[in-house]
Coordinates of C-alpha atoms in Angstrom, one line a residue:
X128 CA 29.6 141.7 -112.2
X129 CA 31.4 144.8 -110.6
X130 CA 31.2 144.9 -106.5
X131 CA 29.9 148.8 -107.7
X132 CA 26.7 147.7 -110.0
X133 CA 25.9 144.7 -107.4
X134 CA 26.0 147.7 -104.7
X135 CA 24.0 149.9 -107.0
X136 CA 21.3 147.3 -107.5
X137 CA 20.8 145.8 -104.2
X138 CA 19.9 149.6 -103.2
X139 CA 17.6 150.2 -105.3
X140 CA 16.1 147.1 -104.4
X141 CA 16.2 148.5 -100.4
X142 CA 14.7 151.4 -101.8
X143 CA 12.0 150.2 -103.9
X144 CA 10.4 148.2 -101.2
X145 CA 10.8 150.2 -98.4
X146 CA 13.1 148.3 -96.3
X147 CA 14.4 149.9 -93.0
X148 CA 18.0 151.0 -93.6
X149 CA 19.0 150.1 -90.1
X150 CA 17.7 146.6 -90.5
X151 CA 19.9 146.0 -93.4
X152 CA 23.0 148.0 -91.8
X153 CA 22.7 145.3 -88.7
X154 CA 22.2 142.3 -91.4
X155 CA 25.3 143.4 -93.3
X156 CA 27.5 143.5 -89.8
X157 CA 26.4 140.1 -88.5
X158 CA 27.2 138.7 -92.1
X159 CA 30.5 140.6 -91.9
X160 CA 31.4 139.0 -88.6
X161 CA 30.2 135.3 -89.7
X162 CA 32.7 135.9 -92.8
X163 CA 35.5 137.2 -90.4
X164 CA 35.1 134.1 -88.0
X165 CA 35.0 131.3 -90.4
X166 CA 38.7 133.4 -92.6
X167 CA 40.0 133.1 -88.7
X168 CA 39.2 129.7 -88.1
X169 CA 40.6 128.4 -91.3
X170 CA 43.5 130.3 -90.5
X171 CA 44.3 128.1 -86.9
X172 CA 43.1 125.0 -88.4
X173 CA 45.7 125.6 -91.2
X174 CA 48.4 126.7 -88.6
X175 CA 47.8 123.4 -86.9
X176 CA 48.0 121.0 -89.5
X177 CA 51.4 122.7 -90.6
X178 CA 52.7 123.0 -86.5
X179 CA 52.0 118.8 -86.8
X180 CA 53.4 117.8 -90.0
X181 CA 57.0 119.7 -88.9
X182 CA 56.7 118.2 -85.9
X183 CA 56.4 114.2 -87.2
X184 CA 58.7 115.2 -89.8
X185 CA 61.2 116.2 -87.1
X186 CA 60.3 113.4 -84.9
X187 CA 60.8 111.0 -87.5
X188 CA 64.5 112.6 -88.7
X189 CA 65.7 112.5 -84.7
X190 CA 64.5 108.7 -84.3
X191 CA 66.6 107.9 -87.9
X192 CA 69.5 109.9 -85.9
X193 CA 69.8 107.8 -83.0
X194 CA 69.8 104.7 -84.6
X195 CA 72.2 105.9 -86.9
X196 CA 74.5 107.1 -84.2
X197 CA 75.9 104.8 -81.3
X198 CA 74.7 105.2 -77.8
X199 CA 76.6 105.3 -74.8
X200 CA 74.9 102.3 -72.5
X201 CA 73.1 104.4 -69.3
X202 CA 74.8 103.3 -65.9
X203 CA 71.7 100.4 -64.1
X204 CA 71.0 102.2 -60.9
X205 CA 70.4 100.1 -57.5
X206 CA 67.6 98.9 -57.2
X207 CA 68.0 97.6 -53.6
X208 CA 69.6 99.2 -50.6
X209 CA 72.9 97.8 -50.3
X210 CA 76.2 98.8 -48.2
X211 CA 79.1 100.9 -49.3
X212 CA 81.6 99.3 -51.8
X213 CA 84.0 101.7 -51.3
X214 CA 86.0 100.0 -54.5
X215 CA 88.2 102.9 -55.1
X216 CA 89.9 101.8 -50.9
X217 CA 93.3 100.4 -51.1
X218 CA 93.4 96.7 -49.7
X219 CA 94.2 96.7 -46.5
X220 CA 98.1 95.6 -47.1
X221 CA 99.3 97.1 -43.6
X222 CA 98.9 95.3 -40.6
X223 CA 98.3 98.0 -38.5
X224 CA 95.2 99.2 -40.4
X225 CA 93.2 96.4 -40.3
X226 CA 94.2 95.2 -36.8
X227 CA 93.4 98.7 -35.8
X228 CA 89.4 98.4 -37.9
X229 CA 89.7 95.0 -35.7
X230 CA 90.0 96.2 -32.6
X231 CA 87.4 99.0 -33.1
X232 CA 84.9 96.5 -34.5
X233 CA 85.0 94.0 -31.5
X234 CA 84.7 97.1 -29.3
X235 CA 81.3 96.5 -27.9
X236 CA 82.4 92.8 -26.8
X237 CA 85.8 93.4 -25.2
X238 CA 84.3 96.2 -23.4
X239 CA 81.6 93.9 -22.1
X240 CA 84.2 91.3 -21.1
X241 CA 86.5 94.1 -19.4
X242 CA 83.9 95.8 -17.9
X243 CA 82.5 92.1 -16.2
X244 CA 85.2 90.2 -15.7
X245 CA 87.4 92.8 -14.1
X246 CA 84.8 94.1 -11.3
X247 CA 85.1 90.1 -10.5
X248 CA 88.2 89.4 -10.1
X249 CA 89.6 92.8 -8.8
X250 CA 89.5 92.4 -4.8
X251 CA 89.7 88.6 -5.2
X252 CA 92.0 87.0 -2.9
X253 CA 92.2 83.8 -5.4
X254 CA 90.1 82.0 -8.3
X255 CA 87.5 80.5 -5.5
X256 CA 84.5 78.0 -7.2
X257 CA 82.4 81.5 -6.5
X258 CA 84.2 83.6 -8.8
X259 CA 84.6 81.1 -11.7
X260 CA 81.2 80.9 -11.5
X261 CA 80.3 84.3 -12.0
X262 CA 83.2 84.2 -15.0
X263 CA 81.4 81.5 -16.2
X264 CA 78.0 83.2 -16.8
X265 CA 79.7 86.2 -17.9
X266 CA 81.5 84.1 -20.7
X267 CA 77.8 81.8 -21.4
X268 CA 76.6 85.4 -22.0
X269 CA 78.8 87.0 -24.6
X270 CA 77.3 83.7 -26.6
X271 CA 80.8 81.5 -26.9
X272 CA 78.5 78.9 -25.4
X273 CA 78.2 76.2 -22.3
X274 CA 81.3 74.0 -23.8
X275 CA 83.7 76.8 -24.6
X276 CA 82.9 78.5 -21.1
X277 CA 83.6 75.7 -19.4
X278 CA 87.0 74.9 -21.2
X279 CA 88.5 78.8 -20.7
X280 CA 87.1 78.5 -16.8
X281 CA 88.7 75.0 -16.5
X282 CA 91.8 76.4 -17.6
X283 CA 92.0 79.8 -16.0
X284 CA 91.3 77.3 -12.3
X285 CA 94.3 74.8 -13.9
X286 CA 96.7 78.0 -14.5
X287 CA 96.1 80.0 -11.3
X288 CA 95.4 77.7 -9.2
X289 CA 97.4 78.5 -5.9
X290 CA 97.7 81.8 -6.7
X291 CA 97.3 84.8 -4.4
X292 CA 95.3 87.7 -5.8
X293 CA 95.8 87.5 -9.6
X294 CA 95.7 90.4 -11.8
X295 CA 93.1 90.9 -14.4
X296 CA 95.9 91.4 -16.9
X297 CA 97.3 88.2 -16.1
X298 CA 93.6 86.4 -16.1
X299 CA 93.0 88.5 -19.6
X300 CA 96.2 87.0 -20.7
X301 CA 95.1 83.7 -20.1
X302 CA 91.9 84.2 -22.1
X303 CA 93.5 85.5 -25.4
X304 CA 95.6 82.5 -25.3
X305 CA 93.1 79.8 -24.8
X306 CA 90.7 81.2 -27.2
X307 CA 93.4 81.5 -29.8
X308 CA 94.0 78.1 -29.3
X309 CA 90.8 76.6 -29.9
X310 CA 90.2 78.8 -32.8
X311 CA 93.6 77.4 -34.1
X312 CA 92.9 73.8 -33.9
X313 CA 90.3 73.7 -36.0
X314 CA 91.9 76.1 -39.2
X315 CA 93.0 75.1 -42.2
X316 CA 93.5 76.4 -45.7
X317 CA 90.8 76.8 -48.3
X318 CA 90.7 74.7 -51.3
X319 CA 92.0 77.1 -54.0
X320 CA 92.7 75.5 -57.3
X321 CA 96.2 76.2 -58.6
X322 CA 94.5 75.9 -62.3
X323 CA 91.3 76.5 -63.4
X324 CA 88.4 78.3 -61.3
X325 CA 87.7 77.6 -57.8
X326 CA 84.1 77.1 -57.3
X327 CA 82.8 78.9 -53.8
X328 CA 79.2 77.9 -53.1
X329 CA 78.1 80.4 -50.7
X330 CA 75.1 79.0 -48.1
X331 CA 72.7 81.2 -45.6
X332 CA 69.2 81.9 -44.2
X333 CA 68.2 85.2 -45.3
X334 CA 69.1 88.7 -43.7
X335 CA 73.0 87.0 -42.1
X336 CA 74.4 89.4 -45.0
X337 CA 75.1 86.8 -47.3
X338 CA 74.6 88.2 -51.1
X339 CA 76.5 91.4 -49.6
X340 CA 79.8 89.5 -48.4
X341 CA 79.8 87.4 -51.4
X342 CA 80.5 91.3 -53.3
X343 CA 82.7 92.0 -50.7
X344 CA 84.5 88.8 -51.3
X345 CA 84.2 89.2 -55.0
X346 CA 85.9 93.0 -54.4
X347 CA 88.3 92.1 -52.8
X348 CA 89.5 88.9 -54.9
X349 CA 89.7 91.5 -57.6
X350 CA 92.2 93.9 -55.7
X351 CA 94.1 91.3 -55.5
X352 CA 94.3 90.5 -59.0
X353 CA 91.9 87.8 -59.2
X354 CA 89.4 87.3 -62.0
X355 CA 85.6 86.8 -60.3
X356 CA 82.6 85.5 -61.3
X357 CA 79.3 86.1 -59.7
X358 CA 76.1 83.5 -60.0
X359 CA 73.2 84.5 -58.7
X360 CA 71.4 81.3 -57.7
X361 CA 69.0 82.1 -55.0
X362 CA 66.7 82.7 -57.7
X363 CA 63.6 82.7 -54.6
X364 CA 64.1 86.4 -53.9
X365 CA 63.9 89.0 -56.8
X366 CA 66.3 91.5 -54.2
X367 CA 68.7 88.7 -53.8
X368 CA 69.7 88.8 -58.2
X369 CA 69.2 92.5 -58.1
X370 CA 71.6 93.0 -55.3
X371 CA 74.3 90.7 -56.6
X372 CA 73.7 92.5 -60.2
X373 CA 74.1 96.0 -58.5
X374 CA 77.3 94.4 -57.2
X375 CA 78.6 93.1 -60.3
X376 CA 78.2 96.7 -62.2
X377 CA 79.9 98.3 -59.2
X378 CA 83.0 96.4 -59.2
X379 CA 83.0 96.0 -62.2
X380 CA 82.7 92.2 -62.8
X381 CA 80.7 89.8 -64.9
X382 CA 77.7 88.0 -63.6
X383 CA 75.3 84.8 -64.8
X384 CA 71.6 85.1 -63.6
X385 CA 68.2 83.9 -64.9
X386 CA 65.2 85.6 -63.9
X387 CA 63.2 85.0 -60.8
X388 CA 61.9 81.5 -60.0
X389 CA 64.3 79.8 -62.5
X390 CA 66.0 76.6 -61.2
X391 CA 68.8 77.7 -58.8
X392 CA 70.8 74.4 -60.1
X393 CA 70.2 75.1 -64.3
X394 CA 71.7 78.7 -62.9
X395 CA 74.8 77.0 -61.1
X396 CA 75.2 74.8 -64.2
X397 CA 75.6 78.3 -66.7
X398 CA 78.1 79.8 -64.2
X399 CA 80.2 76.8 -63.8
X400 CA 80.3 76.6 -67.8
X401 CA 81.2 80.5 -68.0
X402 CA 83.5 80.0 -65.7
X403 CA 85.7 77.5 -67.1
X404 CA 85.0 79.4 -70.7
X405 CA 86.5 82.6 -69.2
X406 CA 88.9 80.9 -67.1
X407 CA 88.1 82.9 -64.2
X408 CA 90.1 82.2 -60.7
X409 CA 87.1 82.0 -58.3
X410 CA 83.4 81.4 -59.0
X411 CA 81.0 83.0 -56.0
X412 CA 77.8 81.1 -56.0
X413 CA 75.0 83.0 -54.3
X414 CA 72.0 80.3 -53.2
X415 CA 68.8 80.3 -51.5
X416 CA 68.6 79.9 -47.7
X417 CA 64.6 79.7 -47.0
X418 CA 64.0 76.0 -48.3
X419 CA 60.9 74.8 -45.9
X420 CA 62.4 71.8 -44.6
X421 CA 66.0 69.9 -44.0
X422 CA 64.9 67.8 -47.0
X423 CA 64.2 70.4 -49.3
X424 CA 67.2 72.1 -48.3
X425 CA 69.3 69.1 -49.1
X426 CA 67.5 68.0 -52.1
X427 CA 68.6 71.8 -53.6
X428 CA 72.2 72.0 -52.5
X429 CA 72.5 68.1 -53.6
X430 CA 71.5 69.1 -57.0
X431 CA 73.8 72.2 -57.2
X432 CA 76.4 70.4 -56.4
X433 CA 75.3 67.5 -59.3
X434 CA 75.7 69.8 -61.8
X435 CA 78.4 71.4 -61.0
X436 CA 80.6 68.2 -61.0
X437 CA 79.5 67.4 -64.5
X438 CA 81.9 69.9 -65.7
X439 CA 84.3 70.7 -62.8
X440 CA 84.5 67.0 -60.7
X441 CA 85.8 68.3 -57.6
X442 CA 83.4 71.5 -57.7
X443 CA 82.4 73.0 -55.3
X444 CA 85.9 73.2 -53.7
X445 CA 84.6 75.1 -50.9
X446 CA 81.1 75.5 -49.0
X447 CA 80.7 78.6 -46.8
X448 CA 78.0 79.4 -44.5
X449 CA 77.4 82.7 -43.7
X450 CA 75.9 83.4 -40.2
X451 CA 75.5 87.1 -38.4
X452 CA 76.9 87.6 -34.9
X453 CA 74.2 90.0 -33.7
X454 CA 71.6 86.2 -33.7
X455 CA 73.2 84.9 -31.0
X456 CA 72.1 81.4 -30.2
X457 CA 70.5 81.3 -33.3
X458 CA 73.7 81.0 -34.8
X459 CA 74.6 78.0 -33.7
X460 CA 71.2 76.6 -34.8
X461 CA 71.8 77.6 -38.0
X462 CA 75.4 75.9 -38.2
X463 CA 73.7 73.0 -36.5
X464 CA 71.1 72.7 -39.4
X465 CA 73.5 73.0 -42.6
X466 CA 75.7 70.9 -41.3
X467 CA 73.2 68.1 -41.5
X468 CA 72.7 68.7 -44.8
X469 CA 76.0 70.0 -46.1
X470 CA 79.5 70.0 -46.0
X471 CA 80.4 72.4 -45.0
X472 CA 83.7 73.4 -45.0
X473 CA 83.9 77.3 -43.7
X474 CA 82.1 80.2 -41.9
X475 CA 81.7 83.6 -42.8
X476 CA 80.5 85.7 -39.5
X477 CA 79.2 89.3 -40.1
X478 CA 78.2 91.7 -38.5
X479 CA 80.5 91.4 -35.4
X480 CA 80.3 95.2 -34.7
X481 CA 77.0 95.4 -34.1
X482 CA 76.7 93.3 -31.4
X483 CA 78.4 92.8 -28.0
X484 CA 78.2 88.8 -28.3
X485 CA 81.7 88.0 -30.4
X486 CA 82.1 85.5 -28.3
X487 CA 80.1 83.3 -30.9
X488 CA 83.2 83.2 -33.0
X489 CA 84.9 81.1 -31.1
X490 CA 82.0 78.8 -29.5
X491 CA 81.1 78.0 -33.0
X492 CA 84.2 76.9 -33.9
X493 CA 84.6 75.1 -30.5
X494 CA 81.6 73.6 -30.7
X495 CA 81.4 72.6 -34.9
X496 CA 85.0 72.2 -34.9
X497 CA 84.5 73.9 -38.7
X498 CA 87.4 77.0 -39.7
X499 CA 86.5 80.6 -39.9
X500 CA 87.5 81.8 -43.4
X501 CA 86.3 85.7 -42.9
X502 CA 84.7 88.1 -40.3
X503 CA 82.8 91.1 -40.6
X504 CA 83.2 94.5 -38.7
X505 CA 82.1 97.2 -40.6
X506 CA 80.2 98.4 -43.9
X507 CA 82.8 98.6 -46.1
X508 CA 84.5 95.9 -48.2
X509 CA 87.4 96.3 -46.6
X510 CA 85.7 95.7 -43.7
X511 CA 85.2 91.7 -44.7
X512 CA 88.6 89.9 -44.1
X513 CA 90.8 87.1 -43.8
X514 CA 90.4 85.4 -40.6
X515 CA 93.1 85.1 -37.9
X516 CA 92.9 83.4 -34.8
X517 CA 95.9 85.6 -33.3
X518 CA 94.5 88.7 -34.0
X519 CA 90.8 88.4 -33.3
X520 CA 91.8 86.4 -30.0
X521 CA 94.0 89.5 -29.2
X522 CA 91.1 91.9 -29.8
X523 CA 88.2 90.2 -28.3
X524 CA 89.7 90.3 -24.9

């Protein structure tokens, strides 16, 4: 039927029975609008379906795209605070420089010592029991301890004894060269292996800056040439892997870990196998230093070193304890402790510019009679280095 002859007829229909033509004109409008709305709704339901499809289809096509295509591995951002690297530094080759960092780093002691000890002994007539004793304390309290105090006062009394009015050049004299003597006595050199790797198992209680100077260590082995591998055995502290990882990616070296809680030796027993696989120069053993008790303590490291000699017999070549300057007494406490459970055969003091009591370098070696390998004074990795009696005698005083 024609739109026309169904017009025609429903009209005559209206007509024939009366109908109000207003009525049906308000009828026919709604209707209109109800046909409008469900042709619009269609339409964005339509629209929508299409919008979705393009958008798996394009979804799917950039997904088959990246695994087609090779990815350039993202860089592993720190996850821990840690102190500057500062890889890209020149080692410290000139004397000058580092004695100089030296010098600046034991500032806060020697100004202590020059500050004290001068007001003493300017004035002075001689080296009476009254003025020793006042060294004395001074020395006790820059932390080089009752034993080393009274050897440098026994000596300065020996030395000047008889004297009118010394100088406190001549006493400060006398100081750098007593201390640089009992630093001496007890030095030697580390056990580095002429073949193979040299196994470093790194000791410490937590917060000395231990994980942090075995990457300093590890950076500067590798400005020299070295090869380096890191093992991240203090598997207790979740920071502790994370920190030596954040290392490792920074300077650029290779690292064996297991994930937190794992056994601390099965993690010393992978590294010591890469290591001889790679035929790296030094393995850098990070371990736990938190172990409730002596026993427990000793039980661990005993086991470390177990597996280690399975594969390397003479491993670990060298035990270092790392201790921080700014503790104090507590330092010699804690060389006290892991020396009854270890051997141990070096010390690593840090933080030696944050703290006025330096003198604990040279107590603790008095006292434990054990070498200093490296010493602290600054952030940066050049700021960990060799130590030498000579030097640090010459700028502690």
């Amino acid at each position: 039927m024609k739109l026309s002859d169904f017009i025609e007829k429903y009209w005559s229909f209206i007509e024939k029975n009366n109908i109000d033509h207003e009525h049906v004109l308000l009828a026919l409008a709604v209707l209109g609008l109800l046909i409008v709305g469900f042709i619009i709704r269609a339409f964005i339901k339509k629209s929508k379906l299409n919008k979705t499809t393009i958008q798996k289809v394009e979804s799917q096509t950039t997904q088959k795209l990246r695994s087609d295509t090779p990815q350039a591995q993202k860089p592993v951002s720190p996850k821990v605070p840690i102190e500057p690297v500062a890889v890209a530094e020149p080692p410290i080759s000139d004397r000058k420089t580092w004695l100089s960092r030296l010098h600046s780093g034991l500032s806060k002691t020697r100004d202590q010592f020059a500050n004290s000890l001068s007001q003493i002994i300017q004035g002075k007539g001689n080296l009476d029991s009254e003025t020793l004793e006042d060294l004395h304390e001074i020395l006790f309290r820059a932390d080089l301890g009752v034993e080393t105090a009274d050897l440098l006062i026994d000596d300065l009394r020996d030395t000047f004894k008889g004297t009118d009015s010394p100088q406190w050049e001549d006493v400060r004299n006398r100081l750098k060269i007593k201390a640089e003597e009992i630093l001496s006595k007890n030095q030697n050199e580390a056990n580095f292996q002429a073949k193979g790797p040299t196994v470093v198992l790194i000791v410490g209680v937590n917060g000395v800056g231990k994980t942090t100077s075995i990457g300093k260590l590890a950076a500067q082995y590798m400005s020299e040439g070295k090869s380096v591998l890191l093992c991240a055995a203090d598997t207790y502290r979740a920071a502790a892997i994370e920190q030596l990882e954040t290392w490792s990616n920074r300077i650029g070296c290779d690292i064996v870990k297991h994930k937190q809680g794992s056994d601390p030796a099965s993690v010393a027993f992978d590294g010591v196998k890469a290591a001889i696989a790679r035929n790296v120069d030094a393995l850098l053993i990070d371990t736990a230093g938190r172990l409730h008790n002596k026993k427990e303590l000793m039980d661990e490291l005993g086991k470390i070193k177990r597996v280690l000699g399975k594969d390397l017999p003479e491993a670990p070549h060298e035990t270092w304890l790392a201790i921080d300057a700014t503790t104090g007494q507590n330092a010699y406490q804690q060389v006290g402790a892991f020396s009854d459970v270890a051997s141990i055969t070096g010390l690593i003091v840090t933080k030696l510019d944050g703290t006025a009591k330096g003198g604990v370098v040279v107590g603790v070696s008095n006292k434990y009679g054990i070498p200093i390998r490296y010493i602290g004074v600054g952030e940066k990795a050049a700021d960990l280095r060799e130590f030498n009696p000579k030097d640090f005698s010459a700028s502690l005083f």
